[in-house]
Coordinates of C-alpha atoms and ligand atoms in Angstrom, one line a residue:
Chain A
X1 CA 1.1 -7.9 -4.9
X2 CA -0.6 -11.2 -3.7
X3 CA -1.7 -13.6 -6.5
X4 CA -4.0 -16.5 -5.8
X5 CA -3.4 -19.5 -8.1
X6 CA -6.9 -20.2 -9.4
X7 CA -5.6 -22.7 -11.8
X8 CA -4.2 -25.0 -9.4
X9 CA -7.4 -24.8 -7.1
X10 CA -9.3 -25.7 -10.1
X11 CA -7.2 -28.7 -11.0
X12 CA -7.6 -30.1 -7.3
X13 CA -11.2 -29.4 -7.2
X14 CA -11.6 -31.3 -10.5
X15 CA -9.7 -34.0 -9.2
X16 CA -11.7 -34.4 -6.0
X17 CA -15.1 -34.5 -7.8
X18 CA -13.3 -37.1 -10.3
X19 CA -12.3 -39.1 -6.9
X20 CA -15.5 -38.5 -5.6
X21 CA -17.5 -40.1 -8.6
X22 CA -15.3 -42.9 -9.1
X23 CA -15.0 -43.8 -5.3
X24 CA -18.7 -43.6 -5.0
X25 CA -19.4 -45.9 -8.1
X26 CA -16.9 -48.2 -7.0
X27 CA -17.9 -48.7 -3.4
X28 CA -21.6 -49.0 -4.2
X29 CA -20.9 -51.5 -6.9
X30 CA -22.3 -49.4 -9.8
X31 CA -19.5 -50.0 -12.0
X32 CA -18.7 -52.9 -14.4
X33 CA -15.8 -55.2 -13.8
X34 CA -14.1 -54.0 -16.7
X35 CA -14.1 -50.7 -15.6
X36 CA -12.9 -51.5 -12.1
X37 CA -9.9 -53.3 -13.6
X38 CA -9.1 -50.1 -15.3
X39 CA -9.2 -48.0 -12.5
X40 CA -5.8 -48.4 -10.9
X41 CA -4.1 -48.5 -14.3
X42 CA -5.6 -45.1 -14.9
X43 CA -4.2 -43.6 -11.7
X44 CA -1.0 -45.0 -12.4
X45 CA -1.0 -43.4 -15.8
X46 CA -2.0 -40.1 -14.3
X47 CA 1.0 -40.3 -11.9
X48 CA 3.2 -41.4 -14.6
X49 CA 2.3 -38.7 -17.0
X50 CA 2.1 -35.7 -14.3
X51 CA 5.4 -36.9 -13.3
X52 CA 7.0 -37.1 -16.7
X53 CA 5.6 -33.6 -17.5
X54 CA 8.4 -32.4 -15.0
X55 CA 10.9 -33.7 -17.4
X56 CA 9.2 -32.9 -20.8
X57 CA 7.2 -30.0 -20.1
X58 CA 8.9 -28.2 -17.5
X59 CA 12.5 -29.0 -18.1
X60 CA 12.2 -29.3 -21.7
X61 CA 14.1 -32.6 -22.1
X62 CA 12.8 -35.8 -24.1
X63 CA 12.9 -38.9 -21.7
X64 CA 12.0 -42.3 -23.0
X65 CA 13.0 -44.2 -20.0
X66 CA 10.0 -43.6 -17.6
X67 CA 8.8 -47.1 -17.9
X68 CA 12.2 -48.3 -16.9
X69 CA 11.9 -46.3 -13.7
X70 CA 8.5 -47.4 -13.1
X71 CA 9.7 -51.0 -13.6
X72 CA 12.6 -50.6 -11.2
X73 CA 10.2 -49.4 -8.6
X74 CA 7.6 -51.8 -9.2
X75 CA 9.5 -54.9 -8.8
X76 CA 11.5 -53.9 -5.6
X77 CA 8.5 -52.4 -4.1
X78 CA 6.6 -55.6 -4.7
X79 CA 9.5 -57.8 -3.3
X80 CA 9.2 -55.8 -0.1
X81 CA 5.5 -56.1 0.0
X82 CA 5.8 -60.0 -0.4
X83 CA 8.4 -60.0 2.2
X84 CA 6.5 -57.8 4.5
X85 CA 3.2 -59.7 4.0
X86 CA 1.6 -60.5 7.4
X87 CA 4.4 -59.0 9.4
X88 CA 2.9 -55.5 9.3
X89 CA -0.5 -54.0 9.0
X90 CA -1.7 -53.7 5.2
X91 CA -1.7 -49.8 5.1
X92 CA 1.9 -49.9 6.8
X93 CA 3.0 -52.5 4.0
X94 CA 1.6 -50.5 1.1
X95 CA 3.1 -47.3 2.3
X96 CA 6.7 -49.0 2.9
X97 CA 6.6 -50.8 -0.5
X98 CA 5.5 -47.7 -2.4
X99 CA 8.4 -45.7 -0.4
X100 CA 10.9 -48.0 -1.0
X101 CA 9.9 -48.4 -4.8
X102 CA 9.9 -44.7 -5.1
X103 CA 13.3 -44.3 -3.6
X104 CA 14.8 -47.4 -5.7
X105 CA 13.4 -45.7 -8.9
X106 CA 14.9 -42.4 -7.7
X107 CA 18.4 -43.9 -7.4
X108 CA 18.0 -45.4 -10.9
X109 CA 16.9 -42.0 -12.0
X110 CA 20.1 -40.5 -10.7
X111 CA 22.4 -43.5 -12.1
X112 CA 20.6 -42.9 -15.6
X113 CA 20.8 -39.0 -15.3
X114 CA 24.3 -38.7 -14.2
X115 CA 26.3 -40.0 -17.4
X116 CA 23.5 -38.5 -19.5
X117 CA 23.5 -35.2 -18.5
X118 CA 25.5 -33.7 -21.3
X119 CA 23.2 -35.0 -23.9
X120 CA 20.4 -33.5 -25.1
X121 CA 17.5 -33.4 -27.3
X122 CA 17.4 -36.4 -29.7
X123 CA 20.5 -37.8 -28.0
X124 CA 19.1 -37.7 -24.6
X125 CA 15.8 -39.4 -25.8
X126 CA 17.6 -42.3 -27.3
X127 CA 20.0 -42.9 -24.3
X128 CA 17.0 -43.0 -21.7
X129 CA 15.1 -45.2 -24.0
X130 CA 18.3 -47.5 -23.9
X131 CA 18.5 -47.1 -20.2
X132 CA 14.8 -48.2 -19.9
X133 CA 15.4 -51.3 -22.1
X134 CA 18.5 -52.1 -19.9
X135 CA 16.6 -51.8 -16.7
X136 CA 13.8 -54.3 -18.4
X137 CA 16.5 -56.9 -19.3
X138 CA 18.4 -56.8 -16.1
X139 CA 14.8 -57.5 -14.3
X140 CA 13.9 -60.2 -16.7
X141 CA 17.3 -61.9 -16.1
X142 CA 17.3 -61.6 -12.3
X143 CA 16.4 -64.7 -10.3
X144 CA 14.8 -62.6 -7.4
X145 CA 12.4 -60.9 -9.9
X146 CA 11.2 -64.4 -11.2
X147 CA 13.1 -64.1 -14.6
X148 CA 11.3 -64.3 -17.8
X149 CA 8.4 -66.1 -16.3
X150 CA 7.8 -62.7 -14.0
X151 CA 7.3 -62.3 -10.3
X152 CA 4.7 -64.0 -8.7
X153 CA 2.4 -61.3 -6.8
X154 CA -0.4 -63.5 -6.3
X155 CA -0.7 -63.3 -2.6
X156 CA -0.2 -59.5 -2.2
X157 CA -2.7 -59.1 -5.1
X158 CA -5.2 -56.6 -4.1
X159 CA -8.6 -55.4 -5.6
X160 CA -9.3 -51.9 -6.7
X161 CA -11.5 -51.5 -3.5
X162 CA -8.3 -51.8 -1.4
X163 CA -6.0 -50.0 -3.7
X164 CA -8.2 -47.1 -4.5
X165 CA -7.3 -44.9 -1.3
X166 CA -3.6 -45.3 -1.7
X167 CA -4.0 -44.5 -5.5
X168 CA -6.1 -41.4 -4.6
X169 CA -3.3 -40.2 -2.2
X170 CA -0.5 -40.9 -4.7
X171 CA -2.4 -39.1 -7.4
X172 CA -2.8 -36.1 -5.0
X173 CA 0.6 -36.0 -3.8
X174 CA 2.3 -36.2 -7.5
X175 CA -0.1 -33.4 -8.5
X176 CA 0.5 -31.1 -5.4
X177 CA 4.2 -31.7 -5.5
X178 CA 4.3 -30.9 -9.3
X179 CA 2.3 -27.7 -8.6
X180 CA 4.5 -26.5 -5.9
X181 CA 7.7 -27.2 -7.7
X182 CA 6.2 -25.4 -10.7
X183 CA 5.6 -22.2 -8.8
X184 CA 8.8 -22.2 -6.8
X185 CA 12.3 -20.7 -7.3
X186 CA 13.2 -24.3 -8.4
X187 CA 10.4 -24.5 -11.0
X188 CA 11.6 -21.2 -12.4
X189 CA 15.0 -22.2 -12.6
X190 CA 14.0 -25.5 -14.5
X191 CA 11.7 -23.6 -16.8
X192 CA 14.6 -21.1 -17.5
X193 CA 16.7 -23.9 -18.7
X194 CA 14.0 -25.1 -20.9
X195 CA 13.5 -21.8 -22.4
X196 CA 17.2 -20.9 -22.8
X197 CA 20.0 -22.8 -21.4
X198 CA 22.7 -20.4 -22.1
X199 CA 20.7 -17.3 -20.6
X200 CA 19.9 -19.4 -17.4
X201 CA 23.5 -20.2 -16.9
X202 CA 24.3 -16.4 -17.3
X203 CA 22.1 -15.6 -14.4
X204 CA 23.7 -18.4 -12.0
X205 CA 21.6 -21.3 -12.7
X206 CA 23.2 -24.4 -12.2
X207 CA 21.8 -26.6 -15.1
X208 CA 23.3 -29.9 -13.7
X209 CA 22.0 -29.6 -10.4
X210 CA 18.6 -28.9 -11.7
X211 CA 18.5 -31.7 -14.3
X212 CA 19.5 -34.3 -12.0
X213 CA 16.9 -33.1 -9.4
X214 CA 14.2 -33.3 -12.1
X215 CA 15.4 -36.8 -13.1
X216 CA 15.3 -38.1 -9.5
X217 CA 11.9 -36.7 -8.6
X218 CA 10.4 -37.9 -11.6
X219 CA 11.5 -41.3 -11.2
X220 CA 10.7 -41.3 -7.7
X221 CA 6.9 -41.0 -8.6
X222 CA 7.2 -43.3 -11.7
X223 CA 8.6 -45.8 -9.0
X224 CA 5.8 -45.6 -6.5
X225 CA 2.9 -45.7 -9.3
X226 CA 4.6 -49.0 -10.3
X227 CA 4.2 -50.5 -6.9
X228 CA 0.5 -49.8 -6.8
X229 CA 0.4 -51.1 -10.4
X230 CA 2.0 -54.4 -9.4
X231 CA -0.2 -55.0 -6.7
X232 CA -3.2 -55.4 -9.1
X233 CA -1.9 -58.3 -10.9
X234 CA -1.1 -61.9 -9.7
X235 CA 1.8 -61.8 -11.9
X236 CA 4.1 -59.2 -13.4
X237 CA 6.5 -59.4 -16.1
X238 CA 9.2 -56.8 -16.9
X239 CA 9.0 -57.4 -20.6
X240 CA 5.4 -55.7 -20.5
X241 CA 7.0 -52.4 -19.4
X242 CA 9.4 -51.6 -22.5
X243 CA 9.7 -48.5 -24.5
X244 CA 6.1 -48.6 -25.7
X245 CA 4.8 -48.0 -22.4
X246 CA 7.4 -44.9 -22.1
X247 CA 6.1 -43.8 -25.4
X248 CA 2.6 -44.0 -24.3
X249 CA 3.1 -41.8 -21.5
X250 CA 5.0 -39.4 -23.4
X251 CA 2.1 -39.4 -26.1
X252 CA -0.2 -38.5 -22.8
X253 CA 2.0 -35.6 -22.0
X254 CA 2.3 -34.2 -25.2
X255 CA -1.6 -34.6 -25.8
X256 CA -2.2 -32.9 -22.5
X257 CA 0.0 -30.0 -23.4
X258 CA 3.8 -29.5 -22.2
X259 CA 3.9 -28.5 -18.6
X260 CA 0.0 -28.5 -18.2
X261 CA -0.7 -30.7 -15.3
X262 CA -4.4 -30.8 -15.7
X263 CA -3.9 -31.7 -19.6
X264 CA -1.7 -34.7 -18.6
X265 CA -4.4 -35.8 -16.0
X266 CA -7.3 -35.5 -18.6
X267 CA -5.1 -37.1 -21.5
X268 CA -4.4 -39.9 -19.2
X269 CA -7.7 -40.6 -18.4
X270 CA -9.1 -40.2 -22.0
X271 CA -6.3 -42.2 -23.5
X272 CA -6.5 -45.0 -21.2
X273 CA -10.4 -45.2 -21.3
X274 CA -10.7 -44.5 -24.9
X275 CA -9.6 -47.8 -26.2
X276 CA -12.0 -49.7 -23.9
X277 CA -14.9 -47.3 -24.7
X278 CA -14.5 -48.0 -28.2
X279 CA -14.7 -51.9 -27.9
X280 CA -17.7 -52.0 -29.5
X281 CA -16.0 -50.7 -32.7
X282 CA -14.0 -53.7 -32.2
X283 CA -11.7 -53.8 -35.5
X284 CA -11.7 -50.0 -36.0
X285 CA -11.0 -49.1 -32.4
X286 CA -7.2 -48.5 -32.7
X287 CA -7.9 -46.7 -36.1
X288 CA -10.3 -44.3 -34.2
X289 CA -7.9 -43.7 -31.4
X290 CA -5.2 -43.1 -33.9
X291 CA -7.1 -40.6 -35.9
X292 CA -8.4 -38.7 -32.5
X293 CA -4.5 -38.6 -31.5
X294 CA -3.5 -37.2 -34.9
X295 CA -6.3 -34.6 -34.9
X296 CA -5.6 -33.3 -31.4
X297 CA -1.9 -33.1 -32.1
X298 CA -2.4 -31.3 -35.6
X299 CA -5.0 -29.0 -33.9
X300 CA -2.9 -28.3 -30.7
X301 CA 0.0 -27.5 -33.1
X302 CA -1.9 -25.3 -35.4
X303 CA -0.4 -21.7 -35.2
X304 CA -4.0 -20.3 -35.9
X305 CA -5.5 -22.2 -33.0
X306 CA -2.5 -21.3 -30.8
X307 CA -3.0 -17.6 -31.6
X308 CA -6.6 -18.0 -31.2
X309 CA -5.8 -19.4 -27.7
X310 CA -3.5 -16.6 -26.7
X311 CA -5.7 -14.1 -28.0
X312 CA -8.6 -15.3 -25.8
X313 CA -6.4 -15.5 -22.6
X314 CA -4.6 -12.6 -23.3
X315 CA -7.9 -10.3 -23.5
X316 CA -9.1 -11.8 -20.3
X317 CA -5.8 -11.2 -18.6
X318 CA -5.8 -7.5 -19.8
X319 CA -9.4 -6.9 -18.7
X320 CA -8.5 -8.3 -15.2
X321 CA -5.4 -5.9 -15.2
X322 CA -7.6 -2.8 -16.2
X323 CA -10.3 -3.6 -13.8
X324 CA -7.6 -3.8 -11.3
X325 CA -5.8 -0.5 -12.3
X326 CA -9.1 1.4 -12.3
X327 CA -9.8 0.0 -8.7
X328 CA -6.4 1.2 -7.6
X329 CA -6.5 4.6 -9.4
X330 CA -10.1 5.0 -7.4
X331 CA -8.2 4.1 -4.1
X332 CA -5.6 6.6 -5.0
X333 CA -8.1 9.3 -5.7
X334 CA -9.8 8.8 -2.6
X335 CA -6.8 9.1 -0.6
X336 CA -5.9 12.5 -2.3
X337 CA -9.4 13.8 -1.9
Chain B
X1 CA 45.7 -14.6 -6.5
X2 CA 44.7 -11.2 -5.4
X3 CA 46.3 -8.0 -7.2
X4 CA 46.8 -5.0 -5.6
X5 CA 47.1 -2.8 -8.9
X6 CA 45.3 0.5 -8.3
X7 CA 44.0 2.4 -11.2
X8 CA 45.9 5.5 -12.5
X9 CA 44.0 7.4 -15.1
X10 CA 45.6 7.4 -18.5
X11 CA 48.1 4.8 -18.0
X12 CA 47.8 1.7 -20.3
X13 CA 46.3 -0.8 -19.8
X14 CA 43.8 1.3 -18.1
X15 CA 41.2 3.6 -19.5
X16 CA 38.8 5.6 -17.2
X17 CA 37.9 8.5 -15.4
X18 CA 39.1 10.7 -12.3
X19 CA 36.2 9.2 -10.4
X20 CA 37.6 5.8 -10.1
X21 CA 41.2 6.8 -9.6
X22 CA 43.3 4.9 -6.9
X23 CA 40.4 2.1 -6.6
X24 CA 41.0 -1.4 -7.5
X25 CA 39.6 -2.2 -11.0
X26 CA 36.3 -4.2 -11.0
X27 CA 37.5 -6.3 -14.1
X28 CA 41.2 -6.7 -15.3
X29 CA 42.2 -8.7 -18.3
X30 CA 45.9 -9.7 -18.7
X31 CA 46.8 -11.1 -22.1
X32 CA 43.6 -12.7 -22.5
X33 CA 43.4 -14.8 -25.6
X34 CA 41.5 -17.7 -27.3
X35 CA 42.0 -19.6 -30.6
X36 CA 39.4 -21.4 -32.5
X37 CA 41.4 -24.1 -34.4
X38 CA 43.8 -21.9 -36.2
X39 CA 41.9 -18.6 -35.7
X40 CA 43.0 -16.4 -33.1
X41 CA 39.9 -14.9 -32.3
X42 CA 41.1 -12.8 -29.4
X43 CA 44.8 -12.1 -28.6
X44 CA 46.4 -10.2 -25.9
X45 CA 43.5 -8.6 -24.5
X46 CA 44.3 -6.0 -21.8
X47 CA 42.1 -3.9 -20.2
X48 CA 41.2 -2.6 -16.8
X49 CA 37.6 -1.1 -15.8
X50 CA 37.3 0.9 -12.9
X51 CA 34.3 -0.1 -10.3
X52 CA 32.0 2.6 -11.6
X53 CA 33.2 3.2 -15.2
X54 CA 31.2 2.9 -18.5
X55 CA 33.4 1.5 -20.8
X56 CA 32.5 0.7 -24.8
X57 CA 33.9 -1.9 -26.6
X58 CA 33.9 -1.4 -30.5
X59 CA 35.1 -2.7 -33.5
X60 CA 34.2 -4.3 -37.2
X61 CA 31.8 -7.3 -37.3
X62 CA 33.8 -10.3 -36.4
X63 CA 36.3 -8.5 -34.6
X64 CA 35.7 -10.8 -31.5
X65 CA 33.9 -8.5 -29.1
X66 CA 31.1 -11.0 -28.5
X67 CA 33.8 -13.6 -27.9
X68 CA 35.6 -11.6 -25.2
X69 CA 32.2 -11.5 -23.4
X70 CA 31.8 -15.2 -23.8
X71 CA 35.3 -15.4 -22.2
X72 CA 34.5 -13.4 -19.2
X73 CA 31.4 -15.3 -18.6
X74 CA 33.0 -18.7 -19.3
X75 CA 31.0 -19.7 -22.0
X76 CA 34.5 -20.2 -23.6
X77 CA 37.5 -21.1 -21.7
X78 CA 40.3 -18.8 -22.6
X79 CA 43.4 -20.3 -24.3
X80 CA 45.7 -17.9 -22.6
X81 CA 45.9 -15.0 -20.0
X82 CA 44.0 -14.2 -17.0
X83 CA 40.6 -12.6 -15.9
X84 CA 40.7 -10.9 -12.4
X85 CA 37.4 -9.8 -11.0
X86 CA 37.8 -7.6 -8.1
X87 CA 41.2 -9.2 -7.9
X88 CA 39.8 -12.7 -7.9
X89 CA 41.1 -15.1 -10.6
X90 CA 38.0 -16.6 -12.5
X91 CA 40.3 -19.5 -13.7
X92 CA 38.2 -22.7 -13.7
X93 CA 35.0 -21.2 -12.8
X94 CA 31.7 -22.1 -14.6
X95 CA 29.3 -19.7 -16.0
X96 CA 27.0 -19.7 -12.9
X97 CA 29.6 -19.1 -10.7
X98 CA 31.0 -16.3 -12.5
X99 CA 27.3 -15.0 -12.1
X100 CA 27.7 -15.3 -8.5
X101 CA 30.9 -13.6 -8.4
X102 CA 29.3 -10.3 -9.9
X103 CA 29.2 -10.4 -13.9
X104 CA 25.8 -10.0 -15.3
X105 CA 25.0 -10.0 -19.1
X106 CA 22.9 -9.7 -21.9
X107 CA 23.0 -11.2 -25.3
X108 CA 23.4 -9.8 -28.9
X109 CA 20.6 -12.3 -29.9
X110 CA 18.2 -11.7 -27.3
X111 CA 17.7 -14.7 -24.8
X112 CA 14.7 -14.3 -22.7
X113 CA 12.7 -17.0 -21.1
X114 CA 10.0 -16.7 -23.7
X115 CA 7.4 -18.9 -22.3
X116 CA 7.5 -17.3 -18.5
X117 CA 6.2 -14.2 -17.4
X118 CA 8.3 -10.9 -17.2
X119 CA 8.2 -11.3 -13.7
X120 CA 9.1 -14.7 -13.4
X121 CA 12.2 -13.9 -16.0
X122 CA 13.4 -11.3 -13.3
X123 CA 12.7 -13.5 -10.3
X124 CA 14.7 -16.4 -12.1
X125 CA 17.7 -14.4 -11.7
X126 CA 17.2 -13.5 -8.1
X127 CA 19.4 -16.2 -6.4
X128 CA 20.6 -13.6 -4.1
X129 CA 17.3 -12.8 -2.7
X130 CA 15.0 -15.8 -3.1
X131 CA 17.0 -18.3 -1.1
X132 CA 15.5 -21.6 -0.3
X133 CA 15.8 -25.4 -1.2
X134 CA 13.7 -27.8 -3.1
X135 CA 12.0 -29.1 0.2
X136 CA 11.0 -25.8 1.2
X137 CA 9.3 -25.2 -2.0
X138 CA 7.7 -28.6 -2.1
X139 CA 6.4 -28.4 1.5
X140 CA 5.5 -24.6 1.2
X141 CA 7.2 -24.0 4.7
X142 CA 6.8 -20.4 5.8
X143 CA 10.2 -19.5 4.7
X144 CA 8.6 -19.9 1.0
X145 CA 6.1 -17.4 1.2
X146 CA 8.7 -15.0 3.1
X147 CA 11.2 -15.3 0.3
X148 CA 8.6 -15.2 -2.5
X149 CA 7.2 -12.2 -1.1
X150 CA 10.4 -10.4 -0.7
X151 CA 11.5 -11.5 -4.2
X152 CA 8.6 -10.3 -5.9
X153 CA 8.5 -7.0 -4.2
X154 CA 12.2 -6.6 -5.6
X155 CA 11.6 -7.7 -8.9
X156 CA 8.5 -5.3 -9.1
X157 CA 10.7 -2.4 -7.9
X158 CA 13.3 -3.4 -10.5
X159 CA 10.9 -3.4 -13.3
X160 CA 9.2 -0.2 -12.2
X161 CA 12.6 1.6 -12.3
X162 CA 12.5 0.8 -15.9
X163 CA 8.9 1.4 -16.3
X164 CA 8.0 -2.4 -16.9
X165 CA 5.7 -2.9 -13.9
X166 CA 2.5 -2.9 -15.9
X167 CA 4.0 -5.9 -18.3
X168 CA 4.9 -8.1 -15.1
X169 CA 2.4 -10.5 -16.0
X170 CA 3.0 -10.5 -19.7
X171 CA 4.5 -13.6 -21.5
X172 CA 8.2 -12.4 -22.1
X173 CA 8.0 -13.4 -25.7
X174 CA 5.2 -11.5 -26.5
X175 CA 6.7 -8.2 -25.5
X176 CA 7.7 -5.8 -28.2
X177 CA 11.5 -5.8 -29.3
X178 CA 12.5 -2.7 -27.4
X179 CA 11.1 -4.0 -24.1
X180 CA 12.5 -7.7 -24.7
X181 CA 16.0 -5.9 -24.8
X182 CA 15.2 -3.7 -21.7
X183 CA 13.7 -7.0 -19.8
X184 CA 17.2 -8.5 -20.6
X185 CA 18.8 -5.9 -18.8
X186 CA 16.6 -6.0 -15.8
X187 CA 17.1 -9.6 -15.6
X188 CA 20.9 -9.2 -15.6
X189 CA 20.7 -6.5 -12.9
X190 CA 18.3 -8.9 -10.6
X191 CA 21.6 -10.9 -10.3
X192 CA 23.2 -8.0 -8.4
X193 CA 26.2 -7.7 -10.7
X194 CA 29.2 -5.5 -9.9
X195 CA 29.9 -5.6 -13.8
X196 CA 27.3 -5.7 -16.3
X197 CA 28.2 -6.6 -19.7
X198 CA 25.8 -5.2 -22.7
X199 CA 26.0 -6.9 -26.0
X200 CA 24.8 -4.4 -28.5
X201 CA 21.9 -3.2 -26.6
X202 CA 20.6 -0.7 -29.0
X203 CA 20.6 -3.1 -31.9
X204 CA 17.4 -2.9 -33.8
X205 CA 16.2 -0.1 -31.7
X206 CA 14.6 3.1 -33.1
X207 CA 16.3 6.8 -32.3
X208 CA 13.7 7.2 -29.5
X209 CA 14.4 4.0 -28.0
X210 CA 18.4 4.5 -28.2
X211 CA 17.8 7.7 -26.5
X212 CA 15.9 6.4 -23.6
X213 CA 18.5 3.5 -23.5
X214 CA 21.1 6.0 -23.1
X215 CA 19.6 7.5 -20.2
X216 CA 18.9 4.1 -18.7
X217 CA 22.6 3.1 -18.9
X218 CA 23.5 6.2 -16.7
X219 CA 20.9 5.6 -14.8
X220 CA 21.9 1.8 -14.1
X221 CA 25.6 3.3 -13.2
X222 CA 24.4 6.1 -10.8
X223 CA 21.7 4.1 -9.0
X224 CA 23.5 0.6 -8.5
X225 CA 27.0 2.0 -8.8
X226 CA 28.5 -0.8 -11.1
X227 CA 30.6 -0.8 -13.8
X228 CA 29.3 -1.4 -17.4
X229 CA 30.9 -2.7 -20.3
X230 CA 29.2 -2.4 -23.5
X231 CA 29.4 -3.5 -27.0
X232 CA 27.8 -1.3 -29.5
X233 CA 27.8 -0.4 -33.2
X234 CA 25.8 2.8 -32.6
X235 CA 28.8 5.6 -32.4
X236 CA 26.2 8.2 -31.2
X237 CA 25.5 6.0 -28.4
X238 CA 29.1 4.8 -27.6
X239 CA 30.5 8.5 -27.9
X240 CA 28.0 9.9 -25.4
X241 CA 27.7 7.6 -22.6
X242 CA 31.3 5.9 -22.5
X243 CA 33.8 7.2 -20.4
X244 CA 36.5 5.1 -22.0
X245 CA 36.5 3.0 -25.3
X246 CA 38.4 0.0 -26.4
X247 CA 38.6 -0.6 -30.3
X248 CA 39.2 -4.1 -31.4
X249 CA 40.1 -5.2 -34.9
X250 CA 41.0 -8.8 -35.9
X251 CA 40.8 -10.1 -32.1
X252 CA 43.6 -7.3 -31.3
X253 CA 43.1 -4.0 -29.3
X254 CA 44.1 -1.4 -31.8
X255 CA 43.1 1.6 -29.5
X256 CA 42.2 2.6 -26.1
X257 CA 41.2 6.0 -24.7
X258 CA 38.5 8.6 -24.0
X259 CA 35.8 9.0 -26.8
X260 CA 37.5 12.1 -28.1
X261 CA 41.0 10.4 -28.3
X262 CA 39.2 7.4 -30.2
X263 CA 37.4 9.7 -32.4
X264 CA 40.6 11.4 -33.6
X265 CA 42.9 8.3 -33.8
X266 CA 43.9 7.6 -37.4
X267 CA 44.0 3.9 -37.1
X268 CA 40.6 3.7 -35.6
X269 CA 39.1 5.7 -38.4
X270 CA 40.9 3.7 -41.0
X271 CA 39.7 0.4 -39.4
X272 CA 36.3 1.3 -38.3
X273 CA 35.0 4.6 -38.6
X274 CA 36.2 5.2 -42.2
X275 CA 35.1 1.8 -43.3
X276 CA 31.7 2.3 -42.0
X277 CA 31.3 5.3 -43.8
X278 CA 31.7 3.7 -46.8
X279 CA 29.0 1.4 -46.3
Ligands
ATP401 N1 32.6 -21.0 -31.4 C1 33.1 -20.6 -32.2 N2 34.0 -21.3 -32.8 C2 34.5 -20.9 -33.9 N3 34.8 -19.6 -34.3 C3 34.2 -18.7 -33.6 C4 33.3 -19.2 -32.6 N4 32.7 -18.0 -31.9 C5 33.2 -16.9 -32.7 N5 34.0 -17.3 -33.8 C6 34.7 -16.5 -34.6 O1 35.5 -15.4 -33.8 C7 35.4 -14.4 -34.6 C8 34.8 -13.2 -33.7 O2 33.5 -13.4 -33.6 P1 32.7 -12.5 -32.5 O3 31.2 -13.0 -32.7 O4 33.2 -12.4 -31.2 O5 32.7 -11.0 -33.3 P2 31.8 -9.8 -32.9 O6 32.9 -8.8 -32.7 O7 31.1 -9.9 -32.0 O8 31.1 -9.5 -34.5 P3 29.6 -8.7 -34.5 O9 29.8 -7.3 -34.4 O10 29.2 -9.3 -35.9 O11 28.8 -9.2 -33.4 C9 34.4 -14.4 -35.9 O12 35.5 -14.6 -36.9 C10 33.8 -15.9 -35.7 O13 33.5 -16.4 -36.7
MG402 MG1 28.8 -9.8 -31.4

């Protein structure tokens, strides 16, 4: 039985079109300054949301410390980048600093993950939130990261045109890694833990092992995204990456749909771009933003809407199956005849 | 700690059939017990099960039957006693480790992976067959495709034994009740157990489904040559498929024997069967 995964191909295709359009606009200069500035942050939020979806959607645990991991990666990565500036070629510098940022964030993921593994649900959410805040406070108080005044990233600052290719590669990497995890034995184990922990253990799945792995992998991508983000500002303060950012990422994940990679991407783009697009409405823009959010949440949580969706997809699947069965029956008939 | 006890039919604490005579028991419980606070939920539970035996565990509600399964699978740690699986002491092992040692189980309240497909429910349990690490999966190394293909084939084979191959793509949570119960058994079998624990497999089933289940239970034993230990309130099923029966009341064994012996045991009739009739 061979199964082609058209869903994943569609996501990659949509991403490629999206990148091609944005890249074309960016490099031909057909894009406003404001929009240019939004580009890298949007990509960062895509990476953050898709990676957090591994924790929230696939593992089914609420983590509110994602901004902390991103912050840890951002500062170490940018420090590495500052040190390496002029010593190595720019592409190598970006790659090394993103790798180091990701790895440091992954270590933080492990450090946060280990003691909080026994916690679940609300308790885990609150603890990860606290851990994120602790990371923020530590960075704010370290001399090497510039303390409360923030880290001066002025001379490694790069424009959207320079960062665009790296951002594209990082988004592709994140999305592909998440897809591959989802469709692997490990992904099944992770989703099994989400759906029923006790049953998962009863079939030999080591819950601790997978939970830690998920935390570490998600933190790695958050860290790498942070490094990218750090490079599009002349100064970065840890204080700007507090729990509000973590919650914003969570909102994107929930809005896009639990475990839905395409949803996370789309929601990240829309939620990051929406407030900017609503600038014309000035005073009302946050209000509209909030109303849109509430409406989507209510609608996607509505039993009738859900059952309608199941009905449509279920009918489609059934048709496909029937057609396949008919084909096979025909084949069998031919063979007998 | 390996035990060299061989099974002798009719001798305490053993139950079984001639077929398993002289073989080592797949499961042996020695003075197994657990307290919840002051409550002795299970006390001095002694049982030995032959490697291809179907054994029933019956008793009134709250007798401690499910608790025994939870002790065997390490959901709870025993307060006293020993569990030997093929002579190996399970002391200190975790639930996943016990599964790898060869105990598969189903649950009284169905516990499927509702949001996953039927096929994925089975494949998730195939750690023996589908064996590769995170890196292989992420990098899609050749081993990934090989193992996945093999896994899918084996899972489909298992599903087709129980006539569920057509539901492979369905969401497990959307299956009708009877099929959910069946899938839980298939999933437990996918772990390649030597001992299968079934907790009230016929609960909520209609007579036709129960008859089919009885056939399936025998089919599993014959085809996979494993031992089955089952909890059930349906006396028709128990008396028909079980070769040995163990009756529990207030956490203690009150009788053990063949179905005929149990049916004629006055203590059992009073504690369990008799009471059942009044309801
Ligand atoms: N985790 C626990 N903490 C405290 N008491 C428990 C726990 N689990 C079970 N018990 C108690 O142990 C006793 C045995 O429960 P158990 O679930 O094993 O019964 P059972 O024989 O499976 O009953 P049923 O036929 O209703 O399923 C009950 O009195 C129950 O309340
Ligand atoms: Mg029970």
